[in-house]
Every structure is written in C-alpha cells, then in structure tokens.
Amino acid sequence: MTPLATFSAVHATLSDLLRVHAPRATLLASLGDEVLRVRADAPAESVGPDLVPPDEWFDRGEMTWLTRDGSLLGLLWTEDGEVPAAAVQVLTMLLAAARVDGTNRETEVLVTQLPVATAWLTADLNFRKVSRPFLEMFGLPESQVVGQTVQQVFAGRAAFLEVLAQAGAGRSVRLPDEQVRRGGAVVWVRGEARPYYGGAVAGVMLTLQDVTGEYERAARVSALLDTETPAALLSDSGAVLQASHGLLELLPAASPVVTGAPLWAWPCFANVPSDTVRDLVRLAATGGAARAEVELQGGGTLTLSVRRTSEEGLLVAQGEAGGRDGRAPLGVMTQVLALSEDATILVDHLGRAQLVSERASALLGVEAARLVGLSVSRVLGELGVRLFTPEGEPMVMPDWKDVPLPLRREVLLALPDGTVRQMELRATGVGGEAGGARGSVLLTLRDLTALRRAQAKIRHDARHDSLTGLLNRTGLREALNAAGGAGSVVCLDIDGFGALNAALGRTACDRLLIQVAARLNDLANESRGQAARLADDSFAVTLPGVDAPGAAGRVRAALQQVPLRVGQRDVSVSVALGVVTLAAGMSGDAALGDAEVAMQHAKRQGRDQVSVFNPDLREQVARAFELEEALRGAVEGEQFTLLYQPAISLREGRPVSAEALLRWNHPTLGMLSPNRFLDLASRSDLITSISEWVVQEAVLGRSAVRSALPERYGDWTVSVNLGLEELRRSAGLRRLLPLLSAEGAPDIEVAAGSLLDHSQETLGLLEQLRSLGARLSVDDFGDGASSLASLTRFPLSAVKLHPTLTARLPGDDKSLALVQGTIDLAHRLGLGVVAVGVETSEQLHMLRGLGCDAAQGYAITPPLGRAELLAWLREH
C-alpha cells in the first residue's frame, strides 16, 4: 500500500484548490490504494479503498465525475448549485498527475500552479519551485529565487528565517506578519510552512497570503479619533466609548462630556434624544450602514454615517458638515428597514449611497461603510463588481443619478469573489419636488439565483441521466435533431447485467455504470459527438464522421482495452451493439429507433454481438417480439407438450429411460421446437414458469409409466434438460420441493458448457438435486466448450455424447477414436455413456462394440407422446 506520507502534499493541495474553486463542494479522490474525502474546511480523511459515493449524493445535489483516459479519478459533489468547470479541470489535472503510475515531479510542478503564493523548499531550505503569485508578491524574477537559500531570498527577515528553520525540522508553523515593499506600496504578508513528502523527496511547503486589507482597516479605526472630523467609537448599543476632537467641539459651551451615554442623547444634536441618530445606530448594529443629515443644536446640519467595524461589537459614527440638498427623509429609512427580503441601497440625487442594508452588504461582499457617502457606480467598479445581461453580454455600470425611473430588469451580478448571481434589479424614485427636481433612488436587488438554478436543474434533469450526468433519451433525441450531418449512432446493452447486479449489488453496479459512461463520454468528445444513457444498462453514442464498422470498433475498444474496476476486482463486460448510419434528413427519433432495433437483434444472437441496421431487422425483431408476447400465454393456455425420446440399454437391448423433449403447439405457427423460443424465454422471467411446467410434467410422465407397467418398468426414469442459470434463479424449483421430495426429482441433463463454472454455488446446487433423487448427466459432451475437470468435480452419473460424434460413425476414423476414448475415460471414472442421435443400425452395432452403455435416436424410435410411449413400451 502506498504510504500516506507520499501524498501529503497532494492532500493539502486538494483542500487549497477546493477552497479557491469550489468552497462548498466535497471531493472523493482515489490516490494510490486509498480513497480520500476532501473538503475546503477540514483535513483530508481516508474513507477506505473503494470509491463509493454516499447514498445521499444520489438523492440530492449535483455529482460530477472526474475522469481521464476512461479512468474514474474522483467524484465531486455539491448540495447547492453546479460545480464550476474550472474546479473540474484543475482537480482532474492534479489527480491524473498524482496517480501511482504518474511521476512525482509532474505532481510537484502542477501543485505549484496554485492561484496562491506557494513555494517548495528542500529539506535544506533551498527554493525548488515557486508559483507565479509568489514571485508577484515579492516583485522578483524566478531566476533570483529558484535555487537560492531562504537566507538569500529573505535577507533581513530574521523572524521568517527562524520559523522556516522549525519547519525544516519537521514542524508545521505559522509565520509572523511581515511588511513587504513592492514598488512604491507596502504589503502585509501572513503565511504558514509545513513539511511535505513527495515520493522520495522531503521538504517544506510555504504558502503566503496578502493581508494588507486587514491592516488598512485596523489603521483606519485606530486613527479615526485623531482627526478633527466629528467622529465617535460606539458600542453596538450606541454608547459613546471615545469621541474625536471634532465631535467634542460641537457640544454647546459648558456641556459635560458624556462618555458612555447613547450618541443620540448627546446635547450637540437638536431635539435630544435624536430619533434620526437612534435609527442610524440601530441599523448599523444589525449589520447595515446608513447616512442621514442630522440637525445640530447650534444650527446647521451634520451629515452623519454609522457603520460596523471589523472589531466585534464596535461601531463608528462619522460626520461632515452639509446642507439639506439631497437629504433622505426619515420615512425612506423606515421603509428600507422594513425591506427584509431584498438587498437595498438608497442613493441620493448625486448618485451617492445614503443607506446600505445588511443584505446588500452581505451580497456584495463588502462592508457597508465602504459605500456610504460615495458614488455607488464608482465604488462598485473599483471593487470589481460587474454587470452582465442574462445572455452574458457586459453592461456598463449605470450612473444611478441619471437612470430612467422606474427601472426593472434581470441582470447577472459578478462579485469580487468570482461568484455570479442572477438578480432582479429595481430602481424606484423616492422624494423629489413638484417642479421636477430629482430626489433619492431606491435600488432593490432580489436574488433570483436559487430560482433560476432550480429552473435550470429542472431543464437539465429533463434531458440528463441523474446517475451518470449523460444525456437521457430525450436529450439525445434533441441533440440528434439539431446536429444533422453524416456519422453513426451506436446503441449498446451490457450482457448479463441483471446477474452482475445480483452478484455485486446496486452501489457497485452504479460505479460500473459510471465508468462505462465515462469511457463513452470520452469517446464521444473525441469525435464531437454525444453520449447518453437510455435505460438501466443501455447506452448510446453518436460519432459524427465515423462509418458503422468504425463506430462499432471504437466503442468495443473503449470498453475492452482496460478492465473496469469495482472495488478490489477487475470486471470485464461484453455488450450487444446496434449501429445505424445517419442518412441525410434522418430524424433523431428514426436514427435512435433503428439503432435500438439493431441492438435488440444483436442481443438475440448471443453475447458480445454486433448488428448493423437494415430494414429487414425491424421485421425480424417485430416477429421475435410477437413470439415473446405469445409465449407469455402459452403456459396458461396449455399450449406446451412433452415428447419422450426413449433410450435402450445396448447391453440388454431393453428400454431403460426417456428424455423429455419440450414442444410448443403454437396456434398459428404449428409445433415449435425449443430452439425457436427458449432463447426468448431465458431473457425474461418466462423461463421460470416453463421450467416448472417441464419438471412437473416429466414427474407425472414417469409416474404414468411406472403405474401402467410396474413389473417391467417399475424403475423407469425420465430426464429433463435444465440450464444451471435457470436452476440458480428459479424460485419455482423451491416451490416444487414438496413434489420432488415425495415423488423424487427427475434426472437432470446439464449442458457441458455450463459446467465450466467450478464455483461452490454450482456444486451445492447439483448436490441438492442429487439428494432429491436426481441422477445428473452431462449433455452434448465432446463438442464445443467441455471441461474434463467437471467430470470429477461434480456428482455426475453419466455423459451424453454430442450428436455430431455419433453422426460421423462408422466412416470417420478420428470420430471413432474420439468416441472410443470418451467411453474409456468415462468408464474409468465410473460414469455411464449414452449416445444421442443414433440414426442407423450400423451405428447401433458399432456403439455396442465400443462398450457404449445406452443409445437413443430415430434408429430406435422417434420422439413419442405419453400415450404412444406406453404403447411402444408394451411392445418392447
């Protein structure tokens, strides 16, 4: 198992990437022999060896699979909204580079491309690799950093050097905040250093971040009281903690300084207590910021703003002298305070923000105080807030003092943190004079993002498969109708998926389907086509510009070049492929329908088959469908019958048993042999009902002979042909246990090919049948897939030679040698031998001479009904 330390750098980097690109997402990543759960706000944790998504990921949220070259590298899930494409791309790159068969150097180089200032140091604290943001932070070229020691790069920074020495000794440490001069500006830098291990190389990873904004805010607060501007530091209850000289000068002569009293009770304001000041403080305490003109005791007005600071529970009140032009009436402030659902900004007649609600501050990601008193358009532009039309076209930030009113439209709001919100923007006039003078403008932003995402998800889900993310049938049909052009459509169905589901379980098979989908999606992308999941294990791929044989070959190669991985085991799958060539003017419905017809035809030919559509296939599939529908009523309609092919002992010359042969007396097609309908039945639950009927009827037929001729045929036996797969899944056999226990099971003939499975399950099944009285024979031995080991592995009584061996006698010397060898081998193992398909007396004579135990065929008698069999036995 790969040591955990080998990927420690990758663990940290995955968290960093999530924090930058998808902070609310969760990643399941396959690294070496372990699977990690990674989040932006927590350390990576191992969840075991299997990449299995939790059940809740299927029930809600969006899950995206990260693939490279058809391999599943990880799963990215978020509960709200879609995962950004940039996150998918960069995480896929990192996980592909960090695979066991990747190079450590490639991983290291990729990690240094982080959008944060990052440096990789050797154990001796020499710079190995640095990211571009690191170089930009210090204003240095790469040549002056890479290969240098920390003493050379950080000369004069004793605190940095001391802490980095501790990191080199194996400790994770935080670096003290330091000032860095970059050009004419001063930047404050904060960082951390931790050991890392990349393959056989150990070292230190150093990450830094720019915290200049924090220092600027702190400086503004601390310097505020050294100004002549009227200002005060308040508690969140409005109590004055400290006042500037400018505010003290506004107090009437001989008025005491009332530190600790509410600001609205200070005697510098008219109409004490001032309701206006009280409203401003209360709004700021809840997270908003506001600005209004307040009348002073000594005459005139003061434009006063109140806002929160970065310090918990601390408010700042700051004022400037002003007149009444553009003043926002208190009624407007009351209205805004009542707007609890929307983000609201009150703009005066000059375009300056007078009031910013808490929701507006949280939405824009800036402190409300940075807007109050300034031009809204200019400040938003400087902060990086941008507007776009719903179609994504850039919009110029309007000058709100001139915008035509009323205004209502939908916009995309791009915020400084990189997120984009869909908003309904309203601008409403407030105040103004009868002569036409412009008053204030109330800007209201209603967030429609959740609504639009829900609508988009509904549209997406209507056209996409929830498990794999591929198009569904509706989406593929629309894509085909829109695409046009030459190419091919391939439909495929996984052979034996029902058995896989039963053996592996739902979760494992879901992972299998995701891997199949990933490979088909990669294949479609190579040709600018589309991949879709049509049903449980049915998929489709469109390959523009590729002919039918080439399309089938590409799909097969994509699925078979590397086995699919489920847990700790490889799973090879085969598929039935149906291919149609796109013709000019062909609709999506027609192309998809023809490809599915070809796929159904391929499924009926056996495993791992390919069919290219032609019009005759549709008629064949239709006939097969009609036959399958008629088959459903055959059991209840008593349309089945059994014929019996007697076998005689070649040593004694007397009948000893009979093989039960199933026939379907179809109402219009006449008597049908099993090869016309059993394949149809085996692909559905019909085979269970048919098998039950055959076993019951064979037991009744055996009892009829024993009862009618007890002295001569009291030990008469009847055998039936049953596949092991039918026996495994047949609940009907369990229902027959009382009958089999009372009457004894019929003899069972099992196809030689089905005994290639040497599992304990197969052995247990055959042992159970033998315990119920059945004698077990291998049918069709000696041709096709036969296993000699099965003759000793399983509790068998006899082997039945394949009819093709008998048919070549007596003239074929090789067949003669093969039959002789099989008889000798079976006898050495204590098994009887029955020859099947004996047509001539010469064959009977030769088989008797070779030591064969029994024979059946037209040389003895053709198959007989129950009454005819009894009559024939009376004569023999």
mmCIF file of C-alpha atoms in Angstrom, residues 137-285:
data_model
loop_
_atom_site.group_PDB
_atom_site.id
_atom_site.type_symbol
_atom_site.label_atom_id
_atom_site.label_comp_id
_atom_site.label_asym_id
_atom_site.label_seq_id
_atom_site.Cartn_x
_atom_site.Cartn_y
_atom_site.Cartn_z
ATOM 1 C CA MET A 137 4.070 39.208 -4.226
ATOM 2 C CA PHE A 138 7.795 39.950 -3.785
ATOM 3 C CA GLY A 139 8.342 41.519 -7.207
ATOM 4 C CA LEU A 140 11.140 39.062 -8.013
ATOM 5 C CA PRO A 141 12.038 37.139 -11.179
ATOM 6 C CA GLU A 142 12.195 33.344 -10.928
ATOM 7 C CA SER A 143 15.969 33.346 -11.535
ATOM 8 C CA GLN A 144 16.530 35.234 -8.254
ATOM 9 C CA VAL A 145 14.513 32.703 -6.231
ATOM 10 C CA VAL A 146 14.761 29.144 -7.560
ATOM 11 C CA GLY A 147 17.974 27.528 -6.393
ATOM 12 C CA GLN A 148 18.616 30.199 -3.757
ATOM 13 C CA THR A 149 18.590 29.681 0.011
ATOM 14 C CA VAL A 150 15.974 31.240 2.259
ATOM 15 C CA GLN A 151 18.749 33.385 3.794
ATOM 16 C CA GLN A 152 19.432 34.887 0.362
ATOM 17 C CA VAL A 153 15.768 35.495 -0.588
ATOM 18 C CA PHE A 154 14.587 36.587 2.878
ATOM 19 C CA ALA A 155 17.708 38.527 3.867
ATOM 20 C CA GLY A 156 16.981 40.794 6.815
ATOM 21 C CA ARG A 157 13.830 38.900 7.825
ATOM 22 C CA ALA A 158 15.059 37.219 10.968
ATOM 23 C CA ALA A 159 11.593 36.182 12.161
ATOM 24 C CA PHE A 160 10.857 34.466 8.828
ATOM 25 C CA LEU A 161 14.158 32.601 8.892
ATOM 26 C CA GLU A 162 13.706 31.409 12.472
ATOM 27 C CA VAL A 163 10.249 29.982 11.781
ATOM 28 C CA LEU A 164 11.290 28.347 8.492
ATOM 29 C CA ALA A 165 14.114 26.589 10.343
ATOM 30 C CA GLN A 166 11.476 24.993 12.599
ATOM 31 C CA ALA A 167 9.519 23.842 9.517
ATOM 32 C CA GLY A 168 12.710 22.302 8.127
ATOM 33 C CA ALA A 169 12.972 20.317 11.372
ATOM 34 C CA GLY A 170 9.544 18.757 10.727
ATOM 35 C CA ARG A 171 7.088 21.117 12.449
ATOM 36 C CA SER A 172 4.085 22.902 10.945
ATOM 37 C CA VAL A 173 4.389 26.583 11.890
ATOM 38 C CA ARG A 174 2.765 29.968 11.245
ATOM 39 C CA LEU A 175 4.936 32.834 10.009
ATOM 40 C CA PRO A 176 4.702 36.234 11.710
ATOM 41 C CA ASP A 177 3.036 39.027 9.728
ATOM 42 C CA GLU A 178 5.677 40.963 7.778
ATOM 43 C CA GLN A 179 5.732 44.086 5.627
ATOM 44 C CA VAL A 180 6.897 43.659 2.037
ATOM 45 C CA ARG A 181 7.690 46.634 -0.175
ATOM 46 C CA ARG A 182 6.526 46.152 -3.723
ATOM 47 C CA GLY A 183 7.231 49.117 -5.919
ATOM 48 C CA GLY A 184 6.037 52.151 -4.001
ATOM 49 C CA ALA A 185 3.458 50.245 -1.952
ATOM 50 C CA VAL A 186 3.677 48.346 1.326
ATOM 51 C CA VAL A 187 2.053 44.910 1.507
ATOM 52 C CA TRP A 188 1.419 42.951 4.687
ATOM 53 C CA VAL A 189 2.073 39.210 4.303
ATOM 54 C CA ARG A 190 0.946 36.316 6.503
ATOM 55 C CA GLY A 191 1.919 32.681 5.932
ATOM 56 C CA GLU A 192 2.429 29.147 7.132
ATOM 57 C CA ALA A 193 5.026 26.471 6.483
ATOM 58 C CA ARG A 194 4.652 22.721 6.836
ATOM 59 C CA PRO A 195 6.746 19.665 5.961
ATOM 60 C CA TYR A 196 5.803 17.662 2.912
ATOM 61 C CA TYR A 197 6.903 14.417 1.342
ATOM 62 C CA GLY A 198 6.784 13.949 -2.401
ATOM 63 C CA GLY A 199 7.858 10.394 -3.234
ATOM 64 C CA ALA A 200 11.456 10.016 -2.080
ATOM 65 C CA VAL A 201 11.959 13.776 -1.663
ATOM 66 C CA ALA A 202 11.248 15.625 1.589
ATOM 67 C CA GLY A 203 10.999 19.361 2.078
ATOM 68 C CA VAL A 204 8.907 22.312 3.203
ATOM 69 C CA MET A 205 5.812 23.851 1.593
ATOM 70 C CA LEU A 206 5.439 27.594 2.214
ATOM 71 C CA THR A 207 2.162 29.414 1.482
ATOM 72 C CA LEU A 208 1.640 33.167 1.888
ATOM 73 C CA GLN A 209 -1.347 35.473 1.624
ATOM 74 C CA ASP A 210 -1.803 39.226 1.317
ATOM 75 C CA VAL A 211 -3.496 40.622 4.475
ATOM 76 C CA THR A 212 -2.944 44.291 3.683
ATOM 77 C CA GLY A 213 -6.685 44.931 3.840
ATOM 78 C CA GLU A 214 -6.854 43.882 7.483
ATOM 79 C CA TYR A 215 -4.087 46.308 8.431
ATOM 80 C CA GLU A 216 -5.659 49.111 6.468
ATOM 81 C CA ARG A 217 -8.971 48.622 8.277
ATOM 82 C CA ALA A 218 -7.264 48.496 11.650
ATOM 83 C CA ALA A 219 -5.329 51.656 10.852
ATOM 84 C CA ARG A 220 -8.481 53.485 9.868
ATOM 85 C CA VAL A 221 -10.203 52.601 13.126
ATOM 86 C CA SER A 222 -7.249 53.483 15.334
ATOM 87 C CA ALA A 223 -6.556 56.745 13.519
ATOM 88 C CA LEU A 224 -10.162 57.814 13.464
ATOM 89 C CA LEU A 225 -10.099 59.578 16.796
ATOM 90 C CA ASP A 226 -7.031 61.661 15.916
ATOM 91 C CA THR A 227 -8.985 63.676 13.371
ATOM 92 C CA GLU A 228 -10.836 66.956 13.608
ATOM 93 C CA THR A 229 -13.746 65.273 11.854
ATOM 94 C CA PRO A 230 -16.748 64.727 14.139
ATOM 95 C CA ALA A 231 -16.455 61.009 14.976
ATOM 96 C CA ALA A 232 -17.005 58.518 17.756
ATOM 97 C CA LEU A 233 -16.422 54.873 18.623
ATOM 98 C CA LEU A 234 -19.667 53.295 19.853
ATOM 99 C CA SER A 235 -20.684 50.013 21.402
ATOM 100 C CA ASP A 236 -23.312 48.102 19.468
ATOM 101 C CA SER A 237 -25.873 49.510 21.928
ATOM 102 C CA GLY A 238 -24.946 53.044 20.807
ATOM 103 C CA ALA A 239 -22.936 54.048 23.908
ATOM 104 C CA VAL A 240 -20.099 56.502 23.115
ATOM 105 C CA LEU A 241 -16.776 54.905 24.060
ATOM 106 C CA GLN A 242 -14.500 57.647 22.704
ATOM 107 C CA ALA A 243 -15.112 60.863 20.789
ATOM 108 C CA SER A 244 -12.874 62.837 18.454
ATOM 109 C CA HIS A 245 -11.937 66.476 18.986
ATOM 110 C CA GLY A 246 -14.233 67.402 16.111
ATOM 111 C CA LEU A 247 -17.278 65.873 17.809
ATOM 112 C CA LEU A 248 -16.427 67.446 21.193
ATOM 113 C CA GLU A 249 -16.270 70.872 19.580
ATOM 114 C CA LEU A 250 -19.915 70.511 18.511
ATOM 115 C CA LEU A 251 -21.044 70.328 22.145
ATOM 116 C CA PRO A 252 -22.637 73.523 23.485
ATOM 117 C CA ALA A 253 -20.433 75.605 25.772
ATOM 118 C CA ALA A 254 -20.129 74.237 29.298
ATOM 119 C CA SER A 255 -21.785 70.930 28.311
ATOM 120 C CA PRO A 256 -20.073 67.987 30.011
ATOM 121 C CA VAL A 257 -18.503 65.161 28.015
ATOM 122 C CA VAL A 258 -20.960 62.285 28.426
ATOM 123 C CA THR A 259 -18.811 59.249 27.551
ATOM 124 C CA GLY A 260 -20.906 56.106 27.984
ATOM 125 C CA ALA A 261 -24.183 57.825 27.140
ATOM 126 C CA PRO A 262 -26.004 56.911 23.905
ATOM 127 C CA LEU A 263 -24.910 59.045 20.981
ATOM 128 C CA TRP A 264 -28.485 60.152 20.277
ATOM 129 C CA ALA A 265 -28.601 61.685 23.804
ATOM 130 C CA TRP A 266 -25.597 63.947 23.218
ATOM 131 C CA PRO A 267 -26.595 67.617 23.543
ATOM 132 C CA CYS A 268 -24.821 68.559 20.307
ATOM 133 C CA PHE A 269 -27.910 67.374 18.401
ATOM 134 C CA ALA A 270 -31.215 69.215 18.226
ATOM 135 C CA ASN A 271 -34.318 67.592 19.605
ATOM 136 C CA VAL A 272 -32.482 65.355 22.077
ATOM 137 C CA PRO A 273 -32.936 62.402 22.057
ATOM 138 C CA SER A 274 -32.468 62.402 18.285
ATOM 139 C CA ASP A 275 -34.657 59.788 16.586
ATOM 140 C CA THR A 276 -32.573 60.097 13.424
ATOM 141 C CA VAL A 277 -29.338 59.202 15.231
ATOM 142 C CA ARG A 278 -31.082 56.361 17.068
ATOM 143 C CA ASP A 279 -32.288 54.852 13.748
ATOM 144 C CA LEU A 280 -28.787 55.090 12.246
ATOM 145 C CA VAL A 281 -27.208 53.289 15.212
ATOM 146 C CA ARG A 282 -29.796 50.537 15.277
ATOM 147 C CA LEU A 283 -29.394 49.849 11.562
ATOM 148 C CA ALA A 284 -25.599 49.710 11.826
ATOM 149 C CA ALA A 285 -25.813 47.343 14.822
#
